[in-house]
Coordinates of C-alpha atoms and ligand atoms in Angstrom, one line a residue:
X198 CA -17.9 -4.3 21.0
X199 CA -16.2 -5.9 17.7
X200 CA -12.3 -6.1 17.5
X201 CA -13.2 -4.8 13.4
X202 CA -15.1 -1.4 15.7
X203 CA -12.6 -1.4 18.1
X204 CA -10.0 1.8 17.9
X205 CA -6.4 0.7 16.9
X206 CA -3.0 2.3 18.8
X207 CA 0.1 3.1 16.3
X208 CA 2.8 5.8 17.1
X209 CA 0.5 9.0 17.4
X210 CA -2.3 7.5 15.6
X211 CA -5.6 6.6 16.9
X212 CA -7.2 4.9 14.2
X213 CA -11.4 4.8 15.2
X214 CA -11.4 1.0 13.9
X215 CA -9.8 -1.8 11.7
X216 CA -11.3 -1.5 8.5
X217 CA -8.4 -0.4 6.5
X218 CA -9.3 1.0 2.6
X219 CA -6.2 -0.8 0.9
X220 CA -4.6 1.4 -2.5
X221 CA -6.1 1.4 -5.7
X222 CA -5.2 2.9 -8.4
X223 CA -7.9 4.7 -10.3
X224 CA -5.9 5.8 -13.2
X225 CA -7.8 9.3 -13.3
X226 CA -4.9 12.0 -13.2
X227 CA -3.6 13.3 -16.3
X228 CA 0.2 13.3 -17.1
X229 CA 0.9 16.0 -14.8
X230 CA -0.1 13.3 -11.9
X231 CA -2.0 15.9 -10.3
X232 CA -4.9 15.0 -7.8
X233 CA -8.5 16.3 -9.2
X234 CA -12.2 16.5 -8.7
X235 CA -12.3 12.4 -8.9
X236 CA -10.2 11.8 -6.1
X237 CA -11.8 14.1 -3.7
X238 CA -15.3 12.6 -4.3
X239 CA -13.4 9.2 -3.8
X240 CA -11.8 9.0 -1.2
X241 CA -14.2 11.5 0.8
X242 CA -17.1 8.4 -0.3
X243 CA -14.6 6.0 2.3
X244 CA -13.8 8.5 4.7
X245 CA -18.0 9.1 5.4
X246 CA -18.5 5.3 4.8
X247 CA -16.5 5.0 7.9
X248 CA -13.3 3.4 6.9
X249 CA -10.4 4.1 9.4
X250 CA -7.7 4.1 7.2
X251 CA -7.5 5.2 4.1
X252 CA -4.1 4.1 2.0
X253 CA -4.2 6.4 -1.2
X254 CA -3.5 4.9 -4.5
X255 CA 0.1 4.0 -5.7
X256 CA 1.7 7.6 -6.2
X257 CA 4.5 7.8 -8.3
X258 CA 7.7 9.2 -6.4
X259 CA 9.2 9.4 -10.0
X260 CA 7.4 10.3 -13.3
X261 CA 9.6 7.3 -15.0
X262 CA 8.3 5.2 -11.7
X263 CA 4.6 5.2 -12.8
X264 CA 2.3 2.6 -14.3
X265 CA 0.7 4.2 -16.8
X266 CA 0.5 8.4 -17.8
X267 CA -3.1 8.7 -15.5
X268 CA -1.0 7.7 -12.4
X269 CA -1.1 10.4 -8.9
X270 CA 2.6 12.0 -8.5
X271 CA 4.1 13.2 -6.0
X272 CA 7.2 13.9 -7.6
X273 CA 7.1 17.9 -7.8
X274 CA 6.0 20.3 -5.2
X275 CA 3.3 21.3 -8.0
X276 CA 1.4 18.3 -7.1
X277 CA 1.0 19.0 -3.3
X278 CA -2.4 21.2 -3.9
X279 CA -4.4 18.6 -5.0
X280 CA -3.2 16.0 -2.8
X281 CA -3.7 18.0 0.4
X282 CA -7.6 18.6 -1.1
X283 CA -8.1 15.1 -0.9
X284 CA -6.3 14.8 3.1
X285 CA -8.5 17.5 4.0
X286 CA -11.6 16.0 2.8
X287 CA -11.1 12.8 3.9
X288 CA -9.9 14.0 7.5
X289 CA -13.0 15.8 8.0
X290 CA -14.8 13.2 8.0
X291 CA -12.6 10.9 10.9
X292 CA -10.3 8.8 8.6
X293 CA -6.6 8.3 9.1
X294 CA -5.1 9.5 5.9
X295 CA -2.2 6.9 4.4
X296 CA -0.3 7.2 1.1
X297 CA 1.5 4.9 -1.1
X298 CA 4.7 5.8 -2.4
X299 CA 5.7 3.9 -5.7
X300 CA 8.1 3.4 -8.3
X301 CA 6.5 0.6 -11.1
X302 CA 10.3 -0.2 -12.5
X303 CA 9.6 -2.2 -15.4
X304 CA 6.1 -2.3 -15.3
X305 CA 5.9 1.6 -15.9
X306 CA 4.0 1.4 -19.3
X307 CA 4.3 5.2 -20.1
X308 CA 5.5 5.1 -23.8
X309 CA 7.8 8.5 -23.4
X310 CA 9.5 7.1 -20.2
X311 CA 13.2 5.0 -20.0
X312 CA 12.6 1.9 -17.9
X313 CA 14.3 1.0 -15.3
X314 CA 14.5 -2.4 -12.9
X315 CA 17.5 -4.0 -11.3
X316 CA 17.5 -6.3 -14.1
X317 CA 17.1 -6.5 -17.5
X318 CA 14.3 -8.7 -18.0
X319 CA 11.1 -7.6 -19.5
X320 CA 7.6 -8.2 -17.5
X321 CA 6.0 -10.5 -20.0
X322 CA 6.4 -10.5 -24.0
X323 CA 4.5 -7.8 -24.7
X324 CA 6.7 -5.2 -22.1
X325 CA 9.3 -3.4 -23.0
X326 CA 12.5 -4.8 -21.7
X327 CA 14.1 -2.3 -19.0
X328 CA 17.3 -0.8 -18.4
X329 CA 19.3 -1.8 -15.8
X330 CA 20.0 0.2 -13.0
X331 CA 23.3 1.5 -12.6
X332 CA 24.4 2.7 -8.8
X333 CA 23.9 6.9 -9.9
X334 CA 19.5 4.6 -10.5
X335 CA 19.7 3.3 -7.2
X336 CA 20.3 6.8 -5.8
X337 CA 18.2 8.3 -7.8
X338 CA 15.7 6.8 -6.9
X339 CA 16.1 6.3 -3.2
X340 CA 16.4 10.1 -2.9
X341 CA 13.2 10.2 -4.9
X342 CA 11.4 8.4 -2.2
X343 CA 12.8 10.2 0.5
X344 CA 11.7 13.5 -1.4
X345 CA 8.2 11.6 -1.8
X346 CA 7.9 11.8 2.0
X347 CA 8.8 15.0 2.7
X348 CA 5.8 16.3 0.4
X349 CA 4.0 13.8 2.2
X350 CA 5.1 14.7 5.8
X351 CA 4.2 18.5 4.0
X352 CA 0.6 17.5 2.5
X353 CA -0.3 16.2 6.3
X354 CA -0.8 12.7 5.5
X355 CA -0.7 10.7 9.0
X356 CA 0.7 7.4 7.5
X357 CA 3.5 6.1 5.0
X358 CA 2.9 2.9 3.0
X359 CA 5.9 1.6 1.2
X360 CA 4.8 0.0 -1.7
X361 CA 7.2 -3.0 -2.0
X362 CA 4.4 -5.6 -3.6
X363 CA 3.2 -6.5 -6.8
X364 CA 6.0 -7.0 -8.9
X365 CA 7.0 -3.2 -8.4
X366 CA 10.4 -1.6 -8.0
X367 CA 11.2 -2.6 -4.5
X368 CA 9.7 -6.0 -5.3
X369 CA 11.5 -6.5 -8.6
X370 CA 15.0 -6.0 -6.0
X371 CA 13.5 -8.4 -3.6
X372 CA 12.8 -11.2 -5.3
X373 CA 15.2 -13.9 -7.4
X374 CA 12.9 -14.5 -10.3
X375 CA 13.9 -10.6 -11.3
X376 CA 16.7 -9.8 -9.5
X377 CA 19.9 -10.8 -11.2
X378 CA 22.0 -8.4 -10.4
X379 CA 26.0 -9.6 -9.5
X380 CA 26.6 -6.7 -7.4
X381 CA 25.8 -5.4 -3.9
X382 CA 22.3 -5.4 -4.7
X383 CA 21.6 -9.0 -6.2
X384 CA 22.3 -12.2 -5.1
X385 CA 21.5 -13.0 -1.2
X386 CA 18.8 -12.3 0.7
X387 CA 20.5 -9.6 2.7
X388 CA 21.5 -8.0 -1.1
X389 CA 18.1 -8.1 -2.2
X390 CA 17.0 -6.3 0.5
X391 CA 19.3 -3.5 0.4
X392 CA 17.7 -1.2 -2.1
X393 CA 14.3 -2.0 0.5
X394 CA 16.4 -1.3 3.5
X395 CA 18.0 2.1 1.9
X396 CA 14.7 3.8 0.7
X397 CA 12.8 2.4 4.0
X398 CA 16.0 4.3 6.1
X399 CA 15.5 7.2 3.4
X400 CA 11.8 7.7 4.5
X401 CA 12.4 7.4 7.9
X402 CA 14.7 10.3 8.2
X403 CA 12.9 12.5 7.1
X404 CA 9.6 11.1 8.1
X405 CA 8.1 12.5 11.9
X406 CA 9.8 9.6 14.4
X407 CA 6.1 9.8 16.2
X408 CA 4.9 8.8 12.9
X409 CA 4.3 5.3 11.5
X410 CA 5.5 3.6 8.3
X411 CA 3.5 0.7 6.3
X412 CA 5.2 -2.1 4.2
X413 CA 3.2 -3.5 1.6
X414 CA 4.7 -6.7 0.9
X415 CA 3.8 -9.5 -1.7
X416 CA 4.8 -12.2 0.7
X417 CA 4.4 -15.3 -2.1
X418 CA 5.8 -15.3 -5.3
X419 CA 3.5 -18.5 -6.7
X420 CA 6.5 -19.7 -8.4
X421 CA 8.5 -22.1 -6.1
X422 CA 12.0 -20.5 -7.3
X423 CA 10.9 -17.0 -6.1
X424 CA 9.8 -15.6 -2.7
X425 CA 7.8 -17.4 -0.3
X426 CA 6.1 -15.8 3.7
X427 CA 9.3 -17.3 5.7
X428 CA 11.9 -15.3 3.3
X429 CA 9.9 -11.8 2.8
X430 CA 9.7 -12.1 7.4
X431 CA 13.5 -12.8 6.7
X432 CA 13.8 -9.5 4.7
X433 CA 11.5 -7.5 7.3
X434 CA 13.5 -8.7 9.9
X435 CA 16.7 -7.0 8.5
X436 CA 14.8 -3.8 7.4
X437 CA 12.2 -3.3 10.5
X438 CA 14.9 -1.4 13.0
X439 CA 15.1 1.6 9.8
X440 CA 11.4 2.1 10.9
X441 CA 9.1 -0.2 9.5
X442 CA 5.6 -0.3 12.3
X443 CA 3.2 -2.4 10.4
X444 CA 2.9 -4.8 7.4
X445 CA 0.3 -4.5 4.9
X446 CA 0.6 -8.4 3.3
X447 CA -0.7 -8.9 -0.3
X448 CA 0.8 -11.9 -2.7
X449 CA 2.3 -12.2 -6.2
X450 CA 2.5 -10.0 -9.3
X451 CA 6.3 -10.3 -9.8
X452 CA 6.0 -12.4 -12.3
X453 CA 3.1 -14.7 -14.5
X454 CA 1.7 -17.3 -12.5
X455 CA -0.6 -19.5 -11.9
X456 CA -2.4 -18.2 -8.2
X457 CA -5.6 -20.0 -7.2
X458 CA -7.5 -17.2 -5.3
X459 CA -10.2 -17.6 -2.3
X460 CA -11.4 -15.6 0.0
X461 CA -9.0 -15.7 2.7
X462 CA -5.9 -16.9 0.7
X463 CA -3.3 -14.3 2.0
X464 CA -4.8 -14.5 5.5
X465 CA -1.8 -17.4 6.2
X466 CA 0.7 -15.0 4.9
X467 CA 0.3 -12.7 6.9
X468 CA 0.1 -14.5 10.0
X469 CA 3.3 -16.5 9.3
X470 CA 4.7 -12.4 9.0
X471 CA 2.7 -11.4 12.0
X472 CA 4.7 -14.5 13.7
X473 CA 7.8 -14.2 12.5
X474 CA 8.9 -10.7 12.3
X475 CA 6.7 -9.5 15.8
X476 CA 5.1 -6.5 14.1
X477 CA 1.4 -5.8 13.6
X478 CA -0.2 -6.7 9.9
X479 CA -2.6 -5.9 8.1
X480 CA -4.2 -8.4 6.0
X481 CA -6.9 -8.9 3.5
X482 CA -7.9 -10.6 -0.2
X483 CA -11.4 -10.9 -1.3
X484 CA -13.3 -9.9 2.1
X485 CA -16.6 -9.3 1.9
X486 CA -18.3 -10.2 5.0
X487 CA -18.0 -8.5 8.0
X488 CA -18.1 -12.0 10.0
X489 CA -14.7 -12.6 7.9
X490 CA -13.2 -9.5 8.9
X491 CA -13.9 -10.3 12.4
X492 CA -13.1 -13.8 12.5
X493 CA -9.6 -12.8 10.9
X494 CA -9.1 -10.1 13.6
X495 CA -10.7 -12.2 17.2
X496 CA -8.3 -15.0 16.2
X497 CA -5.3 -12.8 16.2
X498 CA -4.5 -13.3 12.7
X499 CA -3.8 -10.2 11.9
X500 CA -4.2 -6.6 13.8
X501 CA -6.4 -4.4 11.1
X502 CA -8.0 -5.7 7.2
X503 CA -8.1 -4.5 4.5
X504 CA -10.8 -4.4 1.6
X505 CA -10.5 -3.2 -1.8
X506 CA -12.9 -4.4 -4.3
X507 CA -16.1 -4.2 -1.4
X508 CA -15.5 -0.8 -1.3
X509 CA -15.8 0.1 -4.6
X510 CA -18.8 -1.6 -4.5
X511 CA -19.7 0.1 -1.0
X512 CA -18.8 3.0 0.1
X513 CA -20.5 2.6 3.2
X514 CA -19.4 -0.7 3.6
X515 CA -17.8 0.1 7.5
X516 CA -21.4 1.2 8.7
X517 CA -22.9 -2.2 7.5
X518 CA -20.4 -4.0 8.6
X519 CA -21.1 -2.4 12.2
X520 CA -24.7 -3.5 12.0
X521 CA -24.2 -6.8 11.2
X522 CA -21.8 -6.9 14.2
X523 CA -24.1 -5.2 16.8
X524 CA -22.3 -2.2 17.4
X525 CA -23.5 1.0 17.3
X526 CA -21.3 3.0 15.6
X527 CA -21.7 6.8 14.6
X528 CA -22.9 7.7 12.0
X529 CA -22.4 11.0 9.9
X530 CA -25.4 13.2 11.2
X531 CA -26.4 14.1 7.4
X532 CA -26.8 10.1 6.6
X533 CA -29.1 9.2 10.0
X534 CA -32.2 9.1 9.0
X535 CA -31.2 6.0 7.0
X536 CA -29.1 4.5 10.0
X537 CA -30.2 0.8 9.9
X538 CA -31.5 0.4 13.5
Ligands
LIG757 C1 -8.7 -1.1 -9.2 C2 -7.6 -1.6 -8.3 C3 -6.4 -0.9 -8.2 C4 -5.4 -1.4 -7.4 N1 -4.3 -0.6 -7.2 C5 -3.4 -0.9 -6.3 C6 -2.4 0.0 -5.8 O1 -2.3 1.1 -6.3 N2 -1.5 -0.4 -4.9 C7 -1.6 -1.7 -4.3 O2 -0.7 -2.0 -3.5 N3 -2.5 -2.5 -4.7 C8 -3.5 -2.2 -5.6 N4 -4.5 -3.0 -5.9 C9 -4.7 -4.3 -5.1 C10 -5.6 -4.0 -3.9 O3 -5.0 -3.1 -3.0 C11 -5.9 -5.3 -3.1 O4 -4.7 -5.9 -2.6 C12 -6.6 -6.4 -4.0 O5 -7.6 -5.8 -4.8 C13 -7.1 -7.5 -3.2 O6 -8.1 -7.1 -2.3 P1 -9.7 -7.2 -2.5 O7 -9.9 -8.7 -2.8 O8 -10.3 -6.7 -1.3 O9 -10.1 -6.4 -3.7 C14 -5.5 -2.6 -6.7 C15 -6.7 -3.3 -6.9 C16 -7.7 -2.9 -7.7 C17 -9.0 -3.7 -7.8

């Protein structure tokens, strides 16, 4: 049997293997942010490819905290229906559902909306320049990710990811290059982390205890003044004991810069995480081949992987993959008749 086909242990989760369906946003809500006939189809696609866990797309915990006006909310008990259509579909067919609670800061792009970030430093030239966040912000927000999770915990999703990567809110707090701020929040590591520490603390209370929580975490900033794999395990080390179980490790989108990609190049990051901070990672970045995935996992590099990209390509990418590994997987009864034997 493959580590990638092997089943993976977290809290009260029994995921059926390692192939992890990291978030992407399709952009295919309207501005109510409600769930519709796209995402079933979707995500139900993964969930009979055989992907173990599904993470759903960023989903805005505020309406000011999405990326554009096509974004999934979860802000307002309105938008529970849809959401739950797409856990239900996707758990009939054996995935773990997992979804990712946002806030874009100052890379919301939704004309109508005020923008917010812990500084007041636009994106790039072309971005609006944001507001900075005053304390009543912080809370604000904070309480909107704890009410996130609640809908969540609600909807019956079965994982939490944190979305703290890409240059988002909780990034824009963690790292230097746009965190300015003088106050409790800005300056040291330990500040920086404190709006990350509050909202991961938020979550957690109201989150089932047997339940586990995801951080997604750009671990290099690709500018040497900014964040680099030893100082985001730093930051994970203060926040871990407010409930963090796993780390999903991704890299940059804080700020322009120049990132030479390969498959493979976050692999390191996360095992420097995996090392430093003792807690399980998941870790991914152009995979294609199954043979990668494996290699990744048999070398203890990281605990579970994710794909994006392959699976938009490939739905069924998880009942190649078993193939090409030997293992004979199951396959969903409707599909057998094409099982490659
Ligand atoms: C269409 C698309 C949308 C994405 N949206 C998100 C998102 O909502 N949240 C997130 O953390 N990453 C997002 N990402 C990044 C992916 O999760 C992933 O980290 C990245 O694509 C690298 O993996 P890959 O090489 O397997 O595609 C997105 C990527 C793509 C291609």
């Amino acid at each position: 049997m493959s580590k990638l086909f092997s089943n993976f242990k977290i809290k009260d989760l029994d995921i059926k293997n390692r192939v992890v369906m990291a978030p992407m946003c399709m952009y295919s809500a309207e501005a109510d942010g409600k769930a519709k006939e796209w995402h079933y189809i979707h995500y139900a696609a993964r969930a009979i490819g055989g992907t173990g866990l599904i993470i759903q797309e960023a989903t805005a915990v505020e309406k000011r905290g999405r990326i554009s006006d096509r974004d999934l909310g979860i802000w307002e008990d309105s938008q529970k229906e849809g959401l739950k259509k797409i856990v239900d579909e996707c758990k009939k067919y054996g995935a773990v559902m997992g979804i990712q609670l946002a806030h874009a800061g100052r890379k919301c792009e939704v004309k109508s909306e005020e923008i917010i970030a812990p500084s007041s430093l636009a994106f790039s030239e072309e971005s609006n320049t944001p507001k900075e966040m005053s304390i009543e912000d912080i809370k604000v927000a904070v309480k909107a990710f704890k009410d996130g999770a609640i809908r969540a915990k609600e909807i019956g999703y079965d994982i939490i990811e944190i979305h703290g990567a890409h240059g988002y809110l909780i990034n824009q707090f963690l790292s230097p290059l746009t965190n300015k701020r003088k106050d409790e929040y800005g300056g040291s590591l330990e500040n920086r982390a404190r709006f990350l520490k509050e909202v991961t603390a938020a979550v957690r209370e109201v989150w089932p205890k047997e339940k586990a929580i995801i951080l997604r975490v750009s671990a290099e900033d690709f500018i040497e003044e900014g964040n680099h794999p030893e100082d985001l395990a730093e930051i994970i080390n203060m926040v871990k004991d407010e409930g963090i179980d796993i780390v999903n490790v991704s890299s940059g989108g804080v700020a322009l810069a120049q990132i030479s990609v390969y498959p493979g190049y976050q692999i390191r990051y996360a095992e420097i995480i995996k090392e430093k901070t003792g807690l399980p990672v998941i870790a991914g970045g152009l995979i294609t081949s199954p043979l990668m995935a494996e290699e990744i996992l048999q070398n203890g590099r990281a605990d579970m992987v994710f794909l994006a990209r392959e699976l938009l390509r490939n739905p069924n990418w998880p009942l190649y993959a078993a193939h090409e590994l030997k293992d004979d997987i199951e396959w969903p009864e409707q599909y057998l008749r094409g099982k490659i034997r």
